[in-house]
């Protein structure tokens, strides 16, 4: 399932990049277009759709209790895998795209106020004949010092900090707690000695969804008054999310089934297919709010995507259920 999510994000990013080139998107919105084309609101939507389908009387996925348990597990795993991708790769892309305006402004200012600089070559000329004899001990210490310096530079680098954001670290910790049995028995189970910690974290996490929705809704008024999103760009994102990605998902899952990489459980196959048809992720709005650009444009894109998804997601869900059963 994480591999399938990565493939869907890669296909969406490629289609978004092509859309950026075709529509000549402004530099500060390139990250927004790629993010909306690749990242989906997997956890929230799957947590709603899968249990609802499992509780139907004529559900094609078997026993309702077993189906609901597997459905919640698939939704949670999808949410964690998607969060790692959004807050690592996409966060870097969107931050780089937003900083393009600052770089362009700085270049213009530097060109208009450039002054000639004096360059001195005296130090290199004075030391041109100076030769240091190699010392084996100093050379070993120098190599060790360089390795230590390289390691410390990597740890303190901004790129590593951008990848390992708090959301990414939280998803990794969640994977560890869920996989390692002693941690799971100490925190997650109802009779766990530290279950209160898990309950508190879960309570705080449930407030994240309405908080992100409020942020997007607050920016919607500004976006409707004056948005820089062109009609061609908006239509391109809608076509990618509601037509091209769901169709490519069928090809990917069918190919995986052909090579024996996917089991025969229909609910699992249905979940893999559905990951390609879900609207853009709400986390994108949180990142844009942090960066300080594109919030109004994102609210307009989300509005139209969820309006169209009310119809397209229903049709794709029915078609996927027929396909796997």
Short mmCIF file of C-alpha atoms in Angstrom, two decimals:
data_model
loop_
_atom_site.label_atom_id
_atom_site.label_comp_id
_atom_site.label_asym_id
_atom_site.label_seq_id
_atom_site.Cartn_x
_atom_site.Cartn_y
_atom_site.Cartn_z
CA UNK A 1 0.00 0.00 0.00
CA UNK A 2 2.77 2.58 0.69
CA UNK A 3 4.31 1.66 -2.68
CA UNK A 4 0.94 2.20 -4.37
CA UNK A 5 0.62 5.62 -2.69
CA UNK A 6 4.12 6.55 -3.84
CA UNK A 7 3.28 5.50 -7.42
CA UNK A 8 0.06 7.52 -7.40
CA UNK A 9 1.93 10.58 -6.09
CA UNK A 10 4.65 10.13 -8.71
CA UNK A 11 2.12 9.92 -11.54
CA UNK A 12 0.22 12.92 -10.21
CA UNK A 13 3.42 14.95 -9.83
CA UNK A 14 4.41 14.16 -13.42
CA UNK A 15 0.98 15.15 -14.73
CA UNK A 16 1.06 18.31 -12.62
CA UNK A 17 4.50 19.22 -13.97
CA UNK A 18 3.21 18.78 -17.54
CA UNK A 19 0.21 20.98 -16.68
CA UNK A 20 2.54 23.66 -15.30
CA UNK A 21 4.49 23.70 -18.57
CA UNK A 22 1.35 23.77 -20.75
CA UNK A 23 -0.46 26.54 -18.85
CA UNK A 24 2.72 28.53 -18.06
CA UNK A 25 1.86 28.69 -14.37
CA UNK A 26 3.41 31.54 -12.33
CA UNK A 27 6.52 30.37 -10.43
CA UNK A 28 5.00 30.78 -6.97
CA UNK A 29 2.04 28.51 -7.89
CA UNK A 30 4.02 25.65 -9.44
CA UNK A 31 4.32 23.83 -6.12
CA UNK A 32 0.59 24.28 -5.49
CA UNK A 33 -0.32 22.71 -8.85
CA UNK A 34 2.01 19.74 -8.38
CA UNK A 35 0.76 19.20 -4.82
CA UNK A 36 -2.92 19.32 -5.78
CA UNK A 37 -2.26 16.92 -8.66
CA UNK A 38 -0.42 14.33 -6.57
CA UNK A 39 -1.41 14.34 -2.87
CA UNK A 40 -4.87 13.02 -1.93
CA UNK A 41 -6.94 13.32 1.24
CA UNK A 42 -6.56 9.58 1.82
CA UNK A 43 -6.96 9.13 5.56
CA UNK A 44 -10.07 11.24 6.05
CA UNK A 45 -11.92 10.07 2.93
CA UNK A 46 -11.08 6.39 3.37
CA UNK A 47 -12.09 6.55 7.03
CA UNK A 48 -15.53 7.71 5.85
CA UNK A 49 -16.02 5.57 2.74
CA UNK A 50 -14.72 2.17 3.84
CA UNK A 51 -16.70 1.79 7.11
CA UNK A 52 -19.84 3.05 5.35
CA UNK A 53 -19.50 0.40 2.64
CA UNK A 54 -18.75 -2.31 5.19
CA UNK A 55 -21.89 -1.55 7.20
CA UNK A 56 -24.18 -1.99 4.19
CA UNK A 57 -26.46 -5.02 4.43
CA UNK A 58 -25.50 -6.28 0.96
CA UNK A 59 -21.84 -5.34 1.20
CA UNK A 60 -19.66 -7.27 -1.27
CA UNK A 61 -16.74 -7.24 1.20
CA UNK A 62 -18.02 -9.91 3.59
CA UNK A 63 -18.64 -9.69 7.33
CA UNK A 64 -19.18 -6.09 8.49
CA UNK A 65 -17.04 -6.30 11.64
CA UNK A 66 -14.05 -7.83 9.85
CA UNK A 67 -14.50 -5.47 6.93
CA UNK A 68 -14.64 -2.41 9.21
CA UNK A 69 -11.54 -3.50 11.13
CA UNK A 70 -9.53 -3.97 7.93
CA UNK A 71 -10.97 -0.77 6.46
CA UNK A 72 -9.85 1.33 9.43
CA UNK A 73 -6.40 -0.26 9.27
CA UNK A 74 -6.10 0.50 5.55
CA UNK A 75 -7.24 4.09 6.12
CA UNK A 76 -4.77 4.64 8.98
CA UNK A 77 -1.88 3.20 6.99
CA UNK A 78 -2.79 5.35 3.99
CA UNK A 79 -2.94 8.46 6.17
CA UNK A 80 0.51 7.81 7.65
CA UNK A 81 2.15 7.04 4.30
CA UNK A 82 0.56 10.06 2.65
CA UNK A 83 1.64 12.35 5.52
CA UNK A 84 5.28 11.31 5.10
CA UNK A 85 5.15 12.12 1.39
CA UNK A 86 3.32 15.45 1.83
CA UNK A 87 5.50 16.78 4.64
CA UNK A 88 8.80 15.69 3.08
CA UNK A 89 8.88 15.79 -0.73
CA UNK A 90 5.90 18.05 -1.40
CA UNK A 91 6.82 20.42 1.41
CA UNK A 92 10.27 20.90 -0.15
CA UNK A 93 8.78 21.46 -3.62
CA UNK A 94 6.21 23.99 -2.38
CA UNK A 95 8.75 25.85 -0.26
CA UNK A 96 11.16 26.10 -3.19
CA UNK A 97 8.34 27.33 -5.44
CA UNK A 98 7.28 29.97 -2.92
CA UNK A 99 10.86 31.19 -2.49
CA UNK A 100 11.21 31.78 -6.23
CA UNK A 101 9.55 35.20 -5.91
CA UNK A 102 11.96 36.23 -3.17
CA UNK A 103 14.94 35.10 -5.25
CA UNK A 104 13.73 36.94 -8.35
CA UNK A 105 13.19 40.14 -6.34
CA UNK A 106 16.64 39.85 -4.79
CA UNK A 107 18.25 39.33 -8.21
CA UNK A 108 16.51 42.42 -9.60
CA UNK A 109 17.60 44.53 -6.65
CA UNK A 110 21.16 43.24 -6.88
CA UNK A 111 21.33 44.07 -10.60
CA UNK A 112 20.04 47.61 -10.11
CA UNK A 113 22.32 48.40 -7.18
CA UNK A 114 25.42 46.47 -8.23
CA UNK A 115 28.79 48.05 -7.48
CA UNK A 116 32.25 46.99 -8.71
CA UNK A 117 34.12 44.93 -6.20
CA UNK A 118 37.90 44.98 -5.70
CA UNK A 119 39.50 41.57 -5.88
CA UNK A 120 42.89 40.97 -4.34
CA UNK A 121 45.16 38.18 -5.52
CA UNK A 122 48.04 38.97 -3.19
CA UNK A 123 47.40 36.03 -0.87
CA UNK A 124 47.45 33.48 -3.65
CA UNK A 125 50.55 35.07 -5.21
CA UNK A 126 52.41 35.16 -1.89
CA UNK A 127 51.66 31.52 -1.17
CA UNK A 128 52.20 30.14 -4.65
CA UNK A 129 55.62 28.74 -3.74
CA UNK A 130 54.63 27.52 -0.27
CA UNK A 131 54.51 23.70 -0.12
CA UNK A 132 53.49 21.68 2.94
CA UNK A 133 55.20 18.36 3.43
CA UNK A 134 52.69 15.53 3.99
CA UNK A 135 52.50 14.22 7.53
CA UNK A 136 50.80 10.85 8.01
CA UNK A 137 49.43 11.60 11.49
CA UNK A 138 48.08 14.98 10.49
CA UNK A 139 46.58 13.47 7.34
CA UNK A 140 44.69 10.83 9.37
CA UNK A 141 43.39 13.44 11.77
CA UNK A 142 42.42 15.62 8.84
CA UNK A 143 40.42 12.78 7.25
CA UNK A 144 38.65 12.03 10.53
CA UNK A 145 37.94 15.72 11.02
CA UNK A 146 36.50 16.01 7.52
CA UNK A 147 34.23 13.01 8.08
CA UNK A 148 33.03 14.42 11.40
CA UNK A 149 32.45 17.82 9.86
CA UNK A 150 30.51 16.28 6.96
CA UNK A 151 28.34 14.27 9.36
CA UNK A 152 27.55 17.29 11.53
CA UNK A 153 26.80 19.41 8.47
CA UNK A 154 24.36 16.77 7.20
CA UNK A 155 22.54 16.60 10.53
CA UNK A 156 22.24 20.39 10.75
CA UNK A 157 21.36 20.93 7.10
CA UNK A 158 18.11 22.66 6.21
CA UNK A 159 17.24 19.95 3.68
CA UNK A 160 17.23 17.27 6.36
CA UNK A 161 15.14 19.47 8.64
CA UNK A 162 12.67 20.01 5.81
CA UNK A 163 12.33 16.26 5.25
CA UNK A 164 12.00 15.30 8.92
CA UNK A 165 9.23 17.70 9.85
CA UNK A 166 7.16 17.09 13.01
CA UNK A 167 4.39 15.45 10.95
CA UNK A 168 6.88 13.07 9.29
CA UNK A 169 8.46 12.16 12.64
CA UNK A 170 5.00 11.57 14.12
CA UNK A 171 4.09 9.21 11.26
CA UNK A 172 7.34 7.26 11.71
CA UNK A 173 6.77 7.01 15.47
CA UNK A 174 3.22 5.82 14.79
CA UNK A 175 4.55 3.08 12.50
CA UNK A 176 6.99 1.95 15.20
CA UNK A 177 4.33 1.89 17.92
CA UNK A 178 1.92 -0.01 15.70
CA UNK A 179 4.45 -2.60 14.52
CA UNK A 180 6.46 -3.25 17.71
CA UNK A 181 4.30 -5.40 19.97
CA UNK A 182 5.63 -4.19 23.39
CA UNK A 183 5.00 -0.56 22.48
CA UNK A 184 1.54 -1.38 21.17
CA UNK A 185 0.60 -3.30 24.32
CA UNK A 186 1.89 -0.47 26.52
CA UNK A 187 0.08 2.36 24.69
CA UNK A 188 -2.70 1.28 22.34
CA UNK A 189 -4.59 -1.62 23.95
CA UNK A 190 -7.53 -0.82 26.21
CA UNK A 191 -5.79 -2.40 29.20
CA UNK A 192 -2.44 -0.73 28.42
CA UNK A 193 -0.73 0.95 31.42
CA UNK A 194 -0.07 4.13 29.37
CA UNK A 195 -3.34 4.13 27.44
CA UNK A 196 -4.08 7.64 28.72
CA UNK A 197 -1.18 8.96 26.59
CA UNK A 198 -2.63 7.35 23.47
CA UNK A 199 -6.12 8.68 24.28
CA UNK A 200 -4.80 12.22 24.78
CA UNK A 201 -2.87 12.17 21.49
CA UNK A 202 -5.91 10.76 19.68
CA UNK A 203 -8.13 13.49 21.16
CA UNK A 204 -5.75 16.23 20.00
CA UNK A 205 -5.41 14.62 16.57
CA UNK A 206 -9.16 14.59 16.00
CA UNK A 207 -9.14 18.38 16.24
CA UNK A 208 -6.71 18.59 13.32
CA UNK A 209 -9.30 17.88 10.60
CA UNK A 210 -11.77 20.67 11.50
CA UNK A 211 -8.85 23.03 12.11
CA UNK A 212 -7.51 22.49 8.58
CA UNK A 213 -11.03 22.87 7.18
CA UNK A 214 -11.43 26.20 8.99
CA UNK A 215 -8.12 27.44 7.56
CA UNK A 216 -9.20 26.58 3.99
CA UNK A 217 -12.64 28.08 4.55
CA UNK A 218 -11.19 31.31 5.95
CA UNK A 219 -9.09 31.75 2.79
CA UNK A 220 -12.01 30.95 0.45
CA UNK A 221 -13.58 34.43 0.64
CA UNK A 222 -10.31 36.05 -0.39
CA UNK A 223 -9.89 33.51 -3.16
CA UNK A 224 -13.36 34.09 -4.61
CA UNK A 225 -12.86 37.87 -4.64
CA UNK A 226 -9.66 37.74 -6.61
CA UNK A 227 -7.80 34.54 -7.43
CA UNK A 228 -4.79 34.11 -9.71
CA UNK A 229 -5.90 30.62 -10.78
CA UNK A 230 -6.66 30.59 -14.48
CA UNK A 231 -9.60 28.60 -15.82
CA UNK A 232 -7.30 26.40 -17.90
CA UNK A 233 -5.21 25.60 -14.84
CA UNK A 234 -8.27 24.75 -12.76
CA UNK A 235 -9.70 22.53 -15.49
CA UNK A 236 -6.34 20.78 -15.84
CA UNK A 237 -6.22 19.92 -12.14
CA UNK A 238 -9.83 18.66 -12.27
CA UNK A 239 -9.05 16.44 -15.27
CA UNK A 240 -5.92 15.04 -13.61
CA UNK A 241 -7.63 14.27 -10.30
CA UNK A 242 -10.96 12.98 -11.60
CA UNK A 243 -10.07 11.26 -14.89
CA UNK A 244 -6.38 10.64 -15.55
CA UNK A 245 -5.34 9.47 -12.07
CA UNK A 246 -8.30 7.05 -11.56
CA UNK A 247 -7.66 5.51 -14.98
CA UNK A 248 -3.93 5.16 -14.29
CA UNK A 249 -4.80 3.55 -10.94
CA UNK A 250 -6.64 0.76 -12.73
CA UNK A 251 -3.59 0.09 -14.89
CA UNK A 252 -1.20 0.07 -11.90
CA UNK A 253 -3.34 -2.21 -9.69
CA UNK A 254 -4.13 -4.59 -12.54
CA UNK A 255 -0.43 -4.84 -13.36
CA UNK A 256 0.37 -5.53 -9.70
CA UNK A 257 -2.28 -8.26 -9.61
CA UNK A 258 -0.88 -9.77 -12.80
CA UNK A 259 2.60 -10.06 -11.26
CA UNK A 260 1.22 -11.46 -7.99
CA UNK A 261 2.05 -8.39 -5.88
CA UNK A 262 -1.53 -7.90 -4.65
CA UNK A 263 -3.64 -10.51 -2.89
CA UNK A 264 -7.15 -11.62 -3.79
CA UNK A 265 -8.94 -9.80 -0.95
CA UNK A 266 -11.46 -7.54 -2.71
CA UNK A 267 -11.49 -4.82 -0.04
CA UNK A 268 -7.72 -4.43 -0.30
CA UNK A 269 -7.88 -4.16 -4.10
CA UNK A 270 -10.74 -1.68 -3.81
CA UNK A 271 -8.72 0.47 -1.37
CA UNK A 272 -5.71 0.53 -3.70
CA UNK A 273 -7.91 1.66 -6.59
CA UNK A 274 -9.76 4.25 -4.53
CA UNK A 275 -6.50 5.96 -3.55
CA UNK A 276 -6.28 7.33 -7.09
CA UNK A 277 -9.78 8.89 -7.16
CA UNK A 278 -9.79 10.93 -3.92
CA UNK A 279 -9.62 14.78 -3.96
CA UNK A 280 -6.50 16.75 -2.94
CA UNK A 281 -5.16 16.63 0.62
CA UNK A 282 -6.11 19.24 3.19
CA UNK A 283 -2.52 19.29 4.49
CA UNK A 284 -1.54 21.33 1.44
CA UNK A 285 -3.49 24.27 2.83
CA UNK A 286 -1.64 24.02 6.14
CA UNK A 287 1.73 24.09 4.34
CA UNK A 288 0.69 27.09 2.23
CA UNK A 289 -0.46 28.90 5.36
CA UNK A 290 2.95 28.30 6.90
CA UNK A 291 4.79 29.44 3.78
CA UNK A 292 2.56 32.48 3.34
CA UNK A 293 1.62 32.19 -0.34
CA UNK A 294 -1.09 30.60 -2.49
CA UNK A 295 -3.68 30.18 0.28
CA UNK A 296 -6.47 31.91 -1.68
CA UNK A 297 -5.71 29.98 -4.87
CA UNK A 298 -5.68 26.68 -2.99
CA UNK A 299 -9.10 27.38 -1.45
CA UNK A 300 -10.61 27.89 -4.91
CA UNK A 301 -8.97 24.73 -6.25
CA UNK A 302 -10.26 22.74 -3.27
CA UNK A 303 -13.78 24.14 -3.64
CA UNK A 304 -14.15 23.01 -7.23
CA UNK A 305 -12.37 19.71 -6.67
CA UNK A 306 -14.74 18.70 -3.89
CA UNK A 307 -17.79 19.88 -5.85
CA UNK A 308 -16.77 17.67 -8.79
CA UNK A 309 -15.68 14.84 -6.46
CA UNK A 310 -19.22 14.59 -5.09
CA UNK A 311 -20.16 13.10 -8.48
CA UNK A 312 -16.92 11.60 -9.81
CA UNK A 313 -16.01 9.80 -6.58
CA UNK A 314 -19.46 8.20 -6.47
CA UNK A 315 -19.10 6.93 -10.03
CA UNK A 316 -15.54 5.66 -9.52
CA UNK A 317 -16.51 3.95 -6.25
CA UNK A 318 -19.33 2.08 -7.96
CA UNK A 319 -17.10 1.14 -10.90
CA UNK A 320 -14.27 -0.05 -8.63
CA UNK A 321 -16.68 -2.19 -6.58
CA UNK A 322 -17.91 -3.83 -9.78
CA UNK A 323 -14.33 -4.31 -10.96
CA UNK A 324 -13.05 -6.10 -7.84
CA UNK A 325 -16.15 -8.22 -7.16
#
